[in-house]
């Protein structure tokens, strides 16, 4: 993978990793806002299905072209949903010629799992 | 705690626990719908703050009366948000006299953490 500027890692992921967990103590307004944004990205059935398709490939990048085929949805619908997942830092995006390719960002998932630790 | 019918454990929590994880393989439409509902309940900053107040008490029940005070919001706002958290199975509700009391449902959180395992 060409680990240059084409890979987008957004601040939301690192923001979530700064958080502790819901079980440690009451969280503040800023932390709640940031974490709610991460969960909002997951609060859509089609985004979860897209995410599971990418996550199932482990560290391998998945082409947007395969997602349209597998899920029977248009390229613009894939792009719309994937942008939200990239913006929140759950996925990384890399452009390879005509097609965008996506991989999971394990740190972002670990941060969310940590947030859901309740003691 | 009076563990009778006043404690509401809803099907969504057990539904999520039936799920595997996003990293195991592409999830189907039904599973995606159910899981998205759980994440939607978490996709609101005030609900996350309320949840963190309850989760911070471990297994102890938290009175709705304390939540209104701690967060400076009205009783009806607390009720509105807590209903969504109870409906998705993340919290259990028990009526004690005038006031509702809430506790976390650890199994529901464990199911969500499991869903966010990506291999």
Short mmCIF file of C-alpha atoms in Angstrom, two decimals:
data_model
loop_
_atom_site.label_atom_id
_atom_site.label_comp_id
_atom_site.label_asym_id
_atom_site.label_seq_id
_atom_site.Cartn_x
_atom_site.Cartn_y
_atom_site.Cartn_z
CA UNK A 1 0.00 0.00 0.00
CA UNK A 2 1.20 3.49 -0.86
CA UNK A 3 1.15 5.05 2.59
CA UNK A 4 1.23 8.64 1.44
CA UNK A 5 -1.21 11.48 1.40
CA UNK A 6 -3.87 9.42 -0.36
CA UNK A 7 -4.54 7.60 2.91
CA UNK A 8 -6.88 9.64 5.01
CA UNK A 9 -6.69 9.19 8.74
CA UNK A 10 -8.97 11.62 10.46
CA UNK A 11 -8.79 13.18 13.84
CA UNK A 12 -12.00 11.60 15.07
CA UNK A 13 -10.26 8.25 15.48
CA UNK A 14 -7.46 9.63 17.59
CA UNK A 15 -10.03 11.70 19.45
CA UNK A 16 -11.93 8.60 20.46
CA UNK A 17 -8.75 6.85 21.57
CA UNK A 18 -8.09 9.66 24.02
CA UNK A 19 -11.34 8.77 25.70
CA UNK A 20 -11.50 6.43 28.60
CA UNK A 21 -14.64 4.36 28.90
CA UNK A 22 -18.25 4.90 29.86
CA UNK A 23 -17.73 2.84 33.00
CA UNK A 24 -14.90 4.91 34.45
CA UNK A 25 -16.91 8.02 35.22
CA UNK A 26 -19.28 10.59 33.78
CA UNK A 27 -17.97 11.90 30.48
CA UNK A 28 -18.03 15.57 29.53
CA UNK A 29 -19.93 17.33 26.77
CA UNK A 30 -16.99 17.45 24.31
CA UNK A 31 -16.13 13.81 24.72
CA UNK A 32 -19.80 12.85 24.38
CA UNK A 33 -20.09 14.87 21.16
CA UNK A 34 -17.05 13.21 19.61
CA UNK A 35 -18.06 9.69 20.58
CA UNK A 36 -21.65 10.20 19.46
CA UNK A 37 -20.30 11.08 16.01
CA UNK A 38 -18.48 7.74 15.83
CA UNK A 39 -21.61 5.84 16.83
CA UNK A 40 -23.71 7.83 14.35
CA UNK A 41 -21.48 6.56 11.56
CA UNK A 42 -22.34 3.02 12.69
CA UNK A 43 -26.05 3.71 13.11
CA UNK A 44 -27.00 2.86 9.55
CA UNK A 45 -27.67 -0.70 8.34
CA UNK A 46 -26.07 -0.22 4.92
CA UNK A 47 -22.94 1.34 6.43
CA UNK A 48 -22.63 -1.61 8.80
CA UNK A 49 -22.92 -4.01 5.87
CA UNK A 50 -20.29 -2.09 3.90
CA UNK A 51 -18.05 -1.99 6.94
CA UNK A 52 -18.41 -5.73 7.50
CA UNK A 53 -17.41 -6.36 3.89
CA UNK A 54 -14.21 -4.37 4.39
CA UNK A 55 -13.51 -5.71 7.90
CA UNK A 56 -13.91 -9.29 6.69
CA UNK A 57 -10.82 -8.77 4.50
CA UNK A 58 -8.63 -8.07 7.53
CA UNK A 59 -5.73 -5.83 6.51
CA UNK A 60 -6.43 -6.11 2.79
CA UNK A 61 -7.84 -3.15 0.92
CA UNK A 62 -11.25 -3.56 -0.70
CA UNK A 63 -12.11 -1.88 -3.99
CA UNK A 64 -15.26 0.24 -4.14
CA UNK A 65 -16.03 -1.57 -7.39
CA UNK A 66 -16.45 -4.86 -5.49
CA UNK A 67 -18.74 -3.27 -2.91
CA UNK A 68 -21.22 -2.03 -5.49
CA UNK A 69 -21.40 -5.53 -6.92
CA UNK A 70 -21.60 -7.42 -3.62
CA UNK A 71 -24.34 -5.23 -2.15
CA UNK A 72 -26.22 -4.35 -5.32
CA UNK A 73 -26.05 -0.60 -4.71
CA UNK A 74 -24.86 2.26 -6.89
CA UNK A 75 -21.37 3.69 -6.91
CA UNK A 76 -22.68 7.02 -5.58
CA UNK A 77 -24.41 5.29 -2.63
CA UNK A 78 -21.19 3.44 -1.80
CA UNK A 79 -19.22 6.70 -1.98
CA UNK A 80 -21.71 8.53 0.23
CA UNK A 81 -21.58 5.94 3.00
CA UNK A 82 -17.85 5.29 2.75
CA UNK A 83 -17.12 9.01 3.10
CA UNK A 84 -18.87 9.04 6.47
CA UNK A 85 -16.90 6.00 7.64
CA UNK A 86 -13.62 7.57 6.48
CA UNK A 87 -14.50 10.95 8.01
CA UNK A 88 -14.97 9.37 11.43
CA UNK A 89 -11.69 7.48 11.10
CA UNK A 90 -13.16 3.96 11.03
CA UNK A 91 -11.89 3.34 7.50
CA UNK A 92 -8.86 4.55 5.57
CA UNK A 93 -9.22 5.39 1.90
CA UNK A 94 -6.60 5.03 -0.81
CA UNK A 95 -7.09 5.99 -4.44
CA UNK A 96 -5.71 3.46 -6.91
CA UNK A 97 -6.24 4.74 -10.43
CA UNK A 98 -9.96 4.98 -11.09
CA UNK A 99 -11.09 3.28 -7.90
CA UNK A 100 -11.03 4.08 -4.21
CA UNK A 101 -9.86 1.25 -1.95
CA UNK A 102 -10.72 0.95 1.73
CA UNK A 103 -9.17 -0.70 4.78
CA UNK A 104 -10.26 -0.78 8.41
CA UNK A 105 -8.45 1.34 11.02
CA UNK A 106 -8.03 -1.12 13.93
CA UNK A 107 -7.19 1.65 16.41
CA UNK A 108 -10.57 3.31 15.88
CA UNK A 109 -12.41 0.05 16.57
CA UNK A 110 -10.27 -0.58 19.64
CA UNK A 111 -11.13 2.90 20.92
CA UNK A 112 -14.86 2.25 20.50
CA UNK A 113 -14.59 -1.12 22.23
CA UNK A 114 -12.75 0.64 25.05
CA UNK A 115 -15.51 3.21 25.31
CA UNK A 116 -18.01 0.39 25.73
CA UNK A 117 -16.09 -1.15 28.63
CA UNK A 118 -18.34 -0.66 31.60
CA UNK A 119 -16.21 -1.97 34.39
CA UNK B 1 -32.93 -5.01 43.73
CA UNK B 2 -36.40 -6.37 43.10
CA UNK B 3 -35.67 -8.55 40.09
CA UNK B 4 -39.25 -9.00 38.98
CA UNK B 5 -41.33 -7.77 36.11
CA UNK B 6 -40.42 -4.16 36.75
CA UNK B 7 -37.02 -4.80 35.22
CA UNK B 8 -37.29 -4.48 31.49
CA UNK B 9 -34.86 -6.50 29.42
CA UNK B 10 -35.63 -6.07 25.79
CA UNK B 11 -35.05 -8.34 22.86
CA UNK B 12 -32.61 -6.05 21.11
CA UNK B 13 -29.85 -6.92 23.57
CA UNK B 14 -30.22 -10.64 23.08
CA UNK B 15 -30.51 -9.99 19.36
CA UNK B 16 -27.14 -8.29 19.32
CA UNK B 17 -25.56 -11.08 21.34
CA UNK B 18 -26.58 -13.54 18.63
CA UNK B 19 -24.46 -11.58 16.23
CA UNK B 20 -20.90 -12.44 15.51
CA UNK B 21 -18.61 -9.57 14.68
CA UNK B 22 -18.00 -7.26 11.77
CA UNK B 23 -14.64 -8.89 11.15
CA UNK B 24 -15.91 -12.44 10.73
CA UNK B 25 -17.73 -11.92 7.46
CA UNK B 26 -20.32 -9.80 5.67
CA UNK B 27 -23.43 -9.40 7.82
CA UNK B 28 -26.93 -9.69 6.42
CA UNK B 29 -29.66 -7.09 6.18
CA UNK B 30 -31.54 -8.21 9.32
CA UNK B 31 -28.46 -8.30 11.50
CA UNK B 32 -27.37 -4.91 10.17
CA UNK B 33 -30.79 -3.43 10.96
CA UNK B 34 -30.73 -4.70 14.53
CA UNK B 35 -27.18 -3.60 15.23
CA UNK B 36 -27.71 -0.18 13.66
CA UNK B 37 -30.55 0.36 16.13
CA UNK B 38 -28.19 -0.26 19.04
CA UNK B 39 -25.63 2.19 17.66
CA UNK B 40 -28.35 4.75 17.00
CA UNK B 41 -29.18 4.72 20.70
CA UNK B 42 -25.53 5.62 21.37
CA UNK B 43 -25.35 8.27 18.65
CA UNK B 44 -26.53 11.12 20.84
CA UNK B 45 -24.22 13.13 23.13
CA UNK B 46 -26.74 13.52 25.95
CA UNK B 47 -27.61 9.82 25.92
CA UNK B 48 -23.91 8.97 26.15
CA UNK B 49 -23.55 11.30 29.12
CA UNK B 50 -26.58 9.79 30.84
CA UNK B 51 -25.26 6.32 30.10
CA UNK B 52 -21.85 7.16 31.52
CA UNK B 53 -23.49 8.40 34.72
CA UNK B 54 -25.27 5.08 35.15
CA UNK B 55 -22.30 2.94 34.02
CA UNK B 56 -20.01 4.73 36.47
CA UNK B 57 -22.09 3.25 39.31
CA UNK B 58 -21.26 -0.30 38.26
CA UNK B 59 -24.05 -2.63 39.33
CA UNK B 60 -25.81 -0.03 41.45
CA UNK B 61 -29.10 1.43 40.30
CA UNK B 62 -29.19 5.17 39.61
CA UNK B 63 -32.27 7.24 40.31
CA UNK B 64 -33.69 9.42 37.52
CA UNK B 65 -33.91 12.19 40.11
CA UNK B 66 -30.10 12.26 40.43
CA UNK B 67 -29.64 12.40 36.66
CA UNK B 68 -31.75 15.52 36.25
CA UNK B 69 -29.67 17.21 38.90
CA UNK B 70 -26.26 16.05 37.70
CA UNK B 71 -26.84 17.01 34.07
CA UNK B 72 -29.08 20.01 34.54
CA UNK B 73 -31.81 18.73 32.27
CA UNK B 74 -35.54 18.25 32.79
CA UNK B 75 -37.20 15.07 33.99
CA UNK B 76 -38.99 14.68 30.65
CA UNK B 77 -35.70 14.92 28.74
CA UNK B 78 -34.16 12.29 30.99
CA UNK B 79 -37.19 10.02 30.48
CA UNK B 80 -37.11 10.48 26.72
CA UNK B 81 -33.45 9.48 26.41
CA UNK B 82 -33.58 6.71 29.01
CA UNK B 83 -36.52 5.09 27.23
CA UNK B 84 -34.41 4.72 24.09
CA UNK B 85 -31.56 3.18 26.08
CA UNK B 86 -33.94 0.77 27.81
CA UNK B 87 -35.72 -0.10 24.55
CA UNK B 88 -32.44 -1.18 22.95
CA UNK B 89 -31.54 -3.24 26.00
CA UNK B 90 -28.50 -1.22 27.09
CA UNK B 91 -30.15 -0.24 30.38
CA UNK B 92 -32.63 -1.96 32.67
CA UNK B 93 -35.34 0.10 34.35
CA UNK B 94 -36.90 -0.51 37.73
CA UNK B 95 -39.67 1.59 39.24
CA UNK B 96 -39.19 2.36 42.94
CA UNK B 97 -42.11 4.40 44.21
CA UNK B 98 -42.17 7.71 42.38
CA UNK B 99 -38.83 7.32 40.65
CA UNK B 100 -37.42 5.11 37.92
CA UNK B 101 -34.01 3.62 38.64
CA UNK B 102 -31.58 2.43 35.98
CA UNK B 103 -28.75 -0.09 35.79
CA UNK B 104 -26.49 -1.10 32.90
CA UNK B 105 -27.01 -4.44 31.14
CA UNK B 106 -23.45 -5.78 30.84
CA UNK B 107 -24.42 -8.42 28.26
CA UNK B 108 -25.61 -5.76 25.83
CA UNK B 109 -22.32 -3.89 26.09
CA UNK B 110 -20.38 -7.13 25.67
CA UNK B 111 -22.39 -7.89 22.53
CA UNK B 112 -21.57 -4.48 21.06
CA UNK B 113 -17.88 -4.86 21.87
CA UNK B 114 -18.01 -8.25 20.18
CA UNK B 115 -19.58 -6.73 17.11
CA UNK B 116 -16.69 -4.25 16.93
CA UNK B 117 -14.07 -7.01 16.97
CA UNK B 118 -12.48 -6.85 13.57
CA UNK B 119 -10.07 -9.76 13.74
#
